[in-house]
Amino acid sequence: MSGRVATLGSNGAKTLDGDWLDDIDREVLALPAVIAAGTLFVSRVAINARAEVPIDLVALQEWLVPLTAMACAGSLLAIAVVHGKPFEMLGLAFVGVFGVAGTVARPAYTPTVVAIVVGTPIALGDRLRTDEGVRVGPALVTGVLLSGLVASLAGTLGVDVALSRSLGSQLTLVGVAGTPVFLARGRGDWLVGAVGAGLLVALGVFTPFLLGATGLVAGAVVGASVPVMALAVGGLTTTASAALRTRHRPALLGAGLLLFAGIPATIPRALPFALALTLLVGSVSGGVGDD
């Protein structure tokens, strides 16, 4: 974070210069959305696990779903205004504005789906290009994740729901498995990822029904095999480990949002998914490569 420049006002008091907004990092703008999405994720898991809690989780979830969508749309708009490059600003604003409209007004659902499908790649493309050209690895993984987004949302518009949901789940999970490409990875990060994948496989072997139910309720995963889910968990834990090691907070929040959002098969899931991609793709400038 760059430091704020203080100047003296006419009364001798210190004031901030006109660029003080630039001092607000992306992770600060995204944090409310991450907290809301994380709370919603935990409530979904608790409901599926039939946990004994003193509050009505089902009633709470009815409030949390639109709240999370609004928080993510607000974060996208804030990032567009404060940090957006020209095309990134256009794409994120498109997604954010329609995200709010689609959350509060049912007739705006279809235009919102279109806005998310069109606006997200416009925003991400601006970050994947450099003076030397397109970053191939991150661009490929981003393309797979965007394909998962498109396929998943197609089902909400009535396009062969079963096939769309299954294809969307497969593509999204494969894309999530490739997210380590956005950061510099070390051997320890790969080890953490291997442990995460191994634990998922063990859960699938010993408690397959629990894994399936939790994956469906908390992650909206449909028709994905245990190996594909294990690859996704391994990739995501590798990314989280690399983000923690390099202290790259936006990437860490992006990895968390991918977990909390699950498969982007609805607008409330697609908005945190789009925000996660915004944070992760913005991490590419930090360097890609193995230590």
Short mmCIF file of C-alpha atoms in Angstrom, two decimals:
data_model
loop_
_atom_site.label_atom_id
_atom_site.label_comp_id
_atom_site.label_asym_id
_atom_site.label_seq_id
_atom_site.Cartn_x
_atom_site.Cartn_y
_atom_site.Cartn_z
CA MET A 1 0.00 0.00 0.00
CA SER A 2 1.36 3.37 -0.90
CA GLY A 3 1.50 5.96 1.84
CA ARG A 4 -0.94 8.83 1.95
CA VAL A 5 0.49 12.28 1.38
CA ALA A 6 -0.40 14.76 4.07
CA THR A 7 -0.51 18.48 3.44
CA LEU A 8 -1.29 21.43 5.68
CA GLY A 9 -4.66 23.12 5.29
CA SER A 10 -5.35 26.80 5.82
CA ASN A 11 -5.91 26.17 9.53
CA GLY A 12 -2.64 24.30 9.90
CA ALA A 13 -4.31 20.88 10.22
CA LYS A 14 -3.09 17.94 8.16
CA THR A 15 -5.28 16.89 5.25
CA LEU A 16 -5.02 14.06 2.74
CA ASP A 17 -4.33 14.76 -0.90
CA GLY A 18 -6.90 14.11 -3.62
CA ASP A 19 -5.50 10.62 -4.37
CA TRP A 20 -6.33 9.18 -0.97
CA LEU A 21 -8.71 6.66 -2.55
CA ASP A 22 -5.73 5.01 -4.23
CA ASP A 23 -4.49 4.03 -0.77
CA ILE A 24 -7.43 1.67 -0.25
CA ASP A 25 -6.23 -1.78 -1.23
CA ARG A 26 -8.35 -4.28 -3.11
CA GLU A 27 -8.49 -6.65 -0.16
CA VAL A 28 -10.03 -3.93 2.00
CA LEU A 29 -12.74 -3.31 -0.61
CA ALA A 30 -13.38 -7.05 -0.94
CA LEU A 31 -13.32 -7.93 2.77
CA PRO A 32 -17.04 -7.32 3.52
CA ALA A 33 -18.00 -9.60 0.63
CA VAL A 34 -15.59 -12.29 1.82
CA ILE A 35 -17.01 -12.18 5.35
CA ALA A 36 -20.58 -12.41 4.07
CA ALA A 37 -19.77 -15.25 1.67
CA GLY A 38 -17.84 -17.11 4.35
CA THR A 39 -20.70 -16.82 6.82
CA LEU A 40 -23.14 -18.12 4.22
CA PHE A 41 -20.82 -21.04 3.43
CA VAL A 42 -20.50 -21.99 7.10
CA SER A 43 -24.28 -21.82 7.55
CA ARG A 44 -24.79 -24.14 4.57
CA VAL A 45 -22.31 -26.66 5.96
CA ALA A 46 -23.91 -26.45 9.42
CA ILE A 47 -27.39 -27.02 7.99
CA ASN A 48 -26.16 -30.06 6.06
CA ALA A 49 -24.40 -31.40 9.16
CA ARG A 50 -27.56 -30.84 11.25
CA ALA A 51 -25.51 -28.95 13.79
CA GLU A 52 -27.21 -27.92 17.02
CA VAL A 53 -27.08 -24.13 17.15
CA PRO A 54 -29.19 -21.61 19.09
CA ILE A 55 -30.37 -19.80 15.93
CA ASP A 56 -32.53 -20.74 12.95
CA LEU A 57 -29.91 -21.29 10.27
CA VAL A 58 -32.49 -21.72 7.50
CA ALA A 59 -34.07 -18.34 8.27
CA LEU A 60 -30.59 -16.79 8.58
CA GLN A 61 -29.61 -18.18 5.20
CA GLU A 62 -32.62 -16.52 3.56
CA TRP A 63 -31.13 -13.17 4.63
CA LEU A 64 -27.53 -14.10 3.96
CA VAL A 65 -28.03 -15.09 0.30
CA PRO A 66 -29.16 -11.64 -0.94
CA LEU A 67 -26.84 -9.89 1.53
CA THR A 68 -23.85 -11.77 0.14
CA ALA A 69 -24.86 -11.00 -3.44
CA MET A 70 -25.22 -7.29 -2.63
CA ALA A 71 -21.90 -7.22 -0.75
CA CYS A 72 -20.08 -8.85 -3.68
CA ALA A 73 -21.71 -6.49 -6.19
CA GLY A 74 -20.71 -3.56 -3.99
CA SER A 75 -17.10 -4.77 -3.78
CA LEU A 76 -16.94 -5.17 -7.56
CA LEU A 77 -18.21 -1.61 -8.03
CA ALA A 78 -15.77 -0.26 -5.45
CA ILE A 79 -12.81 -1.98 -7.12
CA ALA A 80 -13.97 -0.67 -10.50
CA VAL A 81 -14.05 2.90 -9.23
CA VAL A 82 -10.88 2.86 -7.12
CA HIS A 83 -8.52 0.51 -8.96
CA GLY A 84 -10.07 -0.33 -12.32
CA LYS A 85 -8.10 0.05 -15.53
CA PRO A 86 -10.29 1.26 -18.45
CA PHE A 87 -11.77 -2.05 -19.61
CA GLU A 88 -11.63 -3.54 -16.12
CA MET A 89 -13.67 -0.62 -14.82
CA LEU A 90 -16.25 -1.11 -17.58
CA GLY A 91 -16.56 -4.86 -17.01
CA LEU A 92 -16.71 -4.74 -13.22
CA ALA A 93 -19.19 -1.86 -13.23
CA PHE A 94 -21.36 -3.81 -15.67
CA VAL A 95 -21.35 -6.87 -13.40
CA GLY A 96 -21.80 -4.85 -10.20
CA VAL A 97 -24.71 -2.70 -11.35
CA PHE A 98 -26.64 -5.59 -12.85
CA GLY A 99 -25.70 -7.75 -9.85
CA VAL A 100 -27.56 -5.35 -7.60
CA ALA A 101 -30.51 -5.18 -10.00
CA GLY A 102 -30.73 -8.95 -10.38
CA THR A 103 -30.67 -9.43 -6.62
CA VAL A 104 -33.51 -7.03 -5.83
CA ALA A 105 -35.66 -7.42 -8.97
CA ARG A 106 -36.58 -10.79 -10.42
CA PRO A 107 -37.31 -9.39 -13.95
CA ALA A 108 -33.66 -8.33 -14.14
CA TYR A 109 -32.43 -11.92 -13.67
CA THR A 110 -31.72 -12.71 -17.33
CA PRO A 111 -30.00 -9.35 -18.07
CA THR A 112 -27.89 -9.92 -14.95
CA VAL A 113 -26.78 -13.35 -16.15
CA VAL A 114 -25.81 -11.80 -19.48
CA ALA A 115 -23.96 -8.98 -17.71
CA ILE A 116 -21.96 -11.43 -15.59
CA VAL A 117 -21.09 -13.63 -18.58
CA VAL A 118 -20.04 -10.64 -20.72
CA GLY A 119 -18.66 -8.23 -18.12
CA THR A 120 -16.39 -10.64 -16.23
CA PRO A 121 -14.15 -11.57 -19.21
CA ILE A 122 -13.98 -7.91 -20.27
CA ALA A 123 -12.68 -6.99 -16.81
CA LEU A 124 -10.23 -9.88 -16.57
CA GLY A 125 -8.83 -9.47 -20.07
CA ASP A 126 -7.46 -6.07 -19.20
CA ARG A 127 -5.35 -7.59 -16.41
CA LEU A 128 -4.10 -10.58 -18.45
CA ARG A 129 -2.56 -8.44 -21.18
CA THR A 130 0.90 -6.89 -20.89
CA ASP A 131 3.18 -4.97 -23.20
CA GLU A 132 4.81 -8.30 -24.09
CA GLY A 133 1.50 -10.00 -24.84
CA VAL A 134 -1.00 -12.25 -23.09
CA ARG A 135 0.12 -14.30 -20.09
CA VAL A 136 -0.62 -17.76 -21.50
CA GLY A 137 -0.86 -19.85 -18.32
CA PRO A 138 -3.11 -17.51 -16.33
CA ALA A 139 -5.16 -16.79 -19.46
CA LEU A 140 -5.77 -20.50 -20.05
CA VAL A 141 -6.87 -21.14 -16.45
CA THR A 142 -9.04 -18.03 -16.51
CA GLY A 143 -10.65 -19.25 -19.73
CA VAL A 144 -11.53 -22.60 -18.16
CA LEU A 145 -13.01 -20.88 -15.11
CA LEU A 146 -15.04 -18.53 -17.30
CA SER A 147 -16.27 -21.52 -19.32
CA GLY A 148 -17.45 -23.08 -16.07
CA LEU A 149 -19.24 -19.84 -15.22
CA VAL A 150 -21.00 -19.72 -18.60
CA ALA A 151 -22.00 -23.39 -18.55
CA SER A 152 -23.29 -23.20 -14.98
CA LEU A 153 -25.39 -20.07 -15.56
CA ALA A 154 -26.76 -21.48 -18.83
CA GLY A 155 -28.74 -23.97 -16.77
CA THR A 156 -30.54 -21.17 -14.94
CA LEU A 157 -31.87 -19.96 -18.30
CA GLY A 158 -33.28 -23.39 -19.12
CA VAL A 159 -30.48 -24.65 -21.37
CA ASP A 160 -30.41 -28.43 -20.68
CA VAL A 161 -30.19 -27.99 -16.93
CA ALA A 162 -28.71 -31.40 -16.10
CA LEU A 163 -25.98 -31.18 -18.74
CA SER A 164 -25.22 -27.52 -17.98
CA ARG A 165 -24.89 -28.10 -14.25
CA SER A 166 -22.66 -31.15 -14.70
CA LEU A 167 -20.46 -29.53 -17.37
CA GLY A 168 -20.26 -26.32 -15.35
CA SER A 169 -19.16 -28.25 -12.27
CA GLN A 170 -16.47 -30.16 -14.16
CA LEU A 171 -15.05 -27.08 -15.87
CA THR A 172 -15.10 -24.99 -12.71
CA LEU A 173 -13.34 -27.64 -10.65
CA VAL A 174 -10.66 -28.15 -13.31
CA GLY A 175 -10.16 -24.38 -13.44
CA VAL A 176 -9.88 -24.16 -9.65
CA ALA A 177 -7.24 -26.92 -9.78
CA GLY A 178 -5.18 -24.64 -12.02
CA THR A 179 -5.29 -21.55 -9.79
CA PRO A 180 -1.71 -22.00 -8.48
CA VAL A 181 -0.60 -20.56 -11.83
CA PHE A 182 -1.59 -17.09 -10.59
CA LEU A 183 1.16 -17.03 -7.95
CA ALA A 184 4.76 -18.08 -7.43
CA ARG A 185 4.70 -21.55 -5.89
CA GLY A 186 7.19 -23.29 -3.62
CA ARG A 187 7.69 -26.98 -2.84
CA GLY A 188 5.98 -26.52 0.50
CA ASP A 189 2.90 -25.11 -1.24
CA TRP A 190 2.64 -28.18 -3.47
CA LEU A 191 2.97 -30.38 -0.37
CA VAL A 192 0.09 -28.55 1.31
CA GLY A 193 -1.96 -29.02 -1.86
CA ALA A 194 -1.19 -32.74 -1.92
CA VAL A 195 -2.33 -33.07 1.69
CA GLY A 196 -5.56 -31.22 0.89
CA ALA A 197 -6.25 -33.49 -2.09
CA GLY A 198 -5.44 -36.56 -0.01
CA LEU A 199 -7.86 -35.56 2.73
CA LEU A 200 -10.62 -35.06 0.15
CA VAL A 201 -9.97 -38.51 -1.30
CA ALA A 202 -10.05 -40.03 2.19
CA LEU A 203 -13.35 -38.30 2.88
CA GLY A 204 -14.74 -39.67 -0.38
CA VAL A 205 -13.62 -43.21 0.45
CA PHE A 206 -14.82 -43.37 4.05
CA THR A 207 -17.86 -41.06 3.96
CA PRO A 208 -18.97 -40.77 0.33
CA PHE A 209 -22.53 -39.77 1.19
CA LEU A 210 -21.34 -36.98 3.49
CA LEU A 211 -18.96 -35.68 0.80
CA GLY A 212 -21.67 -35.80 -1.85
CA ALA A 213 -24.25 -34.06 0.32
CA THR A 214 -21.83 -31.39 1.51
CA GLY A 215 -20.52 -30.80 -2.00
CA LEU A 216 -24.06 -30.37 -3.32
CA VAL A 217 -25.42 -28.17 -0.53
CA ALA A 218 -22.36 -26.05 0.26
CA GLY A 219 -20.66 -26.07 -3.14
CA ALA A 220 -23.48 -26.76 -5.65
CA VAL A 221 -21.27 -29.48 -7.16
CA VAL A 222 -23.22 -31.71 -9.55
CA GLY A 223 -21.94 -34.82 -11.32
CA ALA A 224 -18.26 -34.43 -10.41
CA SER A 225 -16.12 -37.41 -9.49
CA VAL A 226 -14.00 -37.60 -6.34
CA PRO A 227 -10.69 -37.36 -8.28
CA VAL A 228 -11.81 -34.13 -9.98
CA MET A 229 -12.94 -32.69 -6.65
CA ALA A 230 -9.63 -33.74 -5.10
CA LEU A 231 -7.70 -31.96 -7.87
CA ALA A 232 -9.72 -28.79 -7.21
CA VAL A 233 -9.11 -28.94 -3.46
CA GLY A 234 -5.42 -29.64 -4.03
CA GLY A 235 -5.10 -26.68 -6.38
CA LEU A 236 -7.00 -24.35 -4.10
CA THR A 237 -4.99 -25.28 -1.00
CA THR A 238 -1.78 -24.84 -2.98
CA THR A 239 -2.93 -21.37 -4.02
CA ALA A 240 -3.91 -20.48 -0.45
CA SER A 241 -0.55 -21.71 0.86
CA ALA A 242 1.37 -19.68 -1.74
CA ALA A 243 -0.71 -16.59 -0.95
CA LEU A 244 -0.03 -16.99 2.77
CA ARG A 245 3.69 -17.54 2.22
CA THR A 246 4.06 -14.51 -0.05
CA ARG A 247 1.63 -12.46 2.07
CA HIS A 248 -0.50 -11.78 -0.98
CA ARG A 249 -3.76 -10.93 0.74
CA PRO A 250 -5.93 -10.34 -2.38
CA ALA A 251 -5.01 -13.78 -3.71
CA LEU A 252 -5.77 -15.37 -0.33
CA LEU A 253 -9.20 -13.72 -0.25
CA GLY A 254 -9.76 -14.80 -3.86
CA ALA A 255 -9.00 -18.42 -2.99
CA GLY A 256 -11.38 -18.22 -0.04
CA LEU A 257 -14.13 -16.76 -2.22
CA LEU A 258 -13.75 -19.60 -4.73
CA LEU A 259 -14.33 -22.04 -1.88
CA PHE A 260 -17.28 -20.10 -0.48
CA ALA A 261 -18.93 -19.53 -3.88
CA GLY A 262 -18.69 -23.11 -5.09
CA ILE A 263 -20.04 -23.75 -8.58
CA PRO A 264 -21.41 -20.42 -9.98
CA ALA A 265 -24.80 -21.83 -10.94
CA THR A 266 -26.86 -18.91 -9.55
CA ILE A 267 -26.39 -15.15 -9.36
CA PRO A 268 -25.63 -15.20 -5.59
CA ARG A 269 -22.86 -17.72 -6.33
CA ALA A 270 -21.68 -16.13 -9.58
CA LEU A 271 -21.03 -12.70 -8.03
CA PRO A 272 -18.51 -13.94 -5.40
CA PHE A 273 -17.03 -16.15 -8.12
CA ALA A 274 -16.48 -13.09 -10.35
CA LEU A 275 -14.98 -11.19 -7.41
CA ALA A 276 -12.65 -14.12 -6.68
CA LEU A 277 -11.40 -14.12 -10.27
CA THR A 278 -10.89 -10.37 -10.11
CA LEU A 279 -8.66 -10.75 -7.05
CA LEU A 280 -6.73 -13.73 -8.40
CA VAL A 281 -6.13 -12.38 -11.90
CA GLY A 282 -4.98 -9.12 -10.32
CA SER A 283 -2.33 -11.20 -8.52
CA VAL A 284 -0.59 -12.18 -11.75
CA SER A 285 1.50 -9.01 -11.70
CA GLY A 286 3.17 -10.38 -8.56
CA GLY A 287 5.01 -12.96 -10.66
CA VAL A 288 4.27 -16.46 -11.83
CA GLY A 289 6.70 -19.28 -11.38
CA ASP A 290 7.99 -21.98 -9.09
CA ASP A 291 10.47 -21.25 -6.36
#
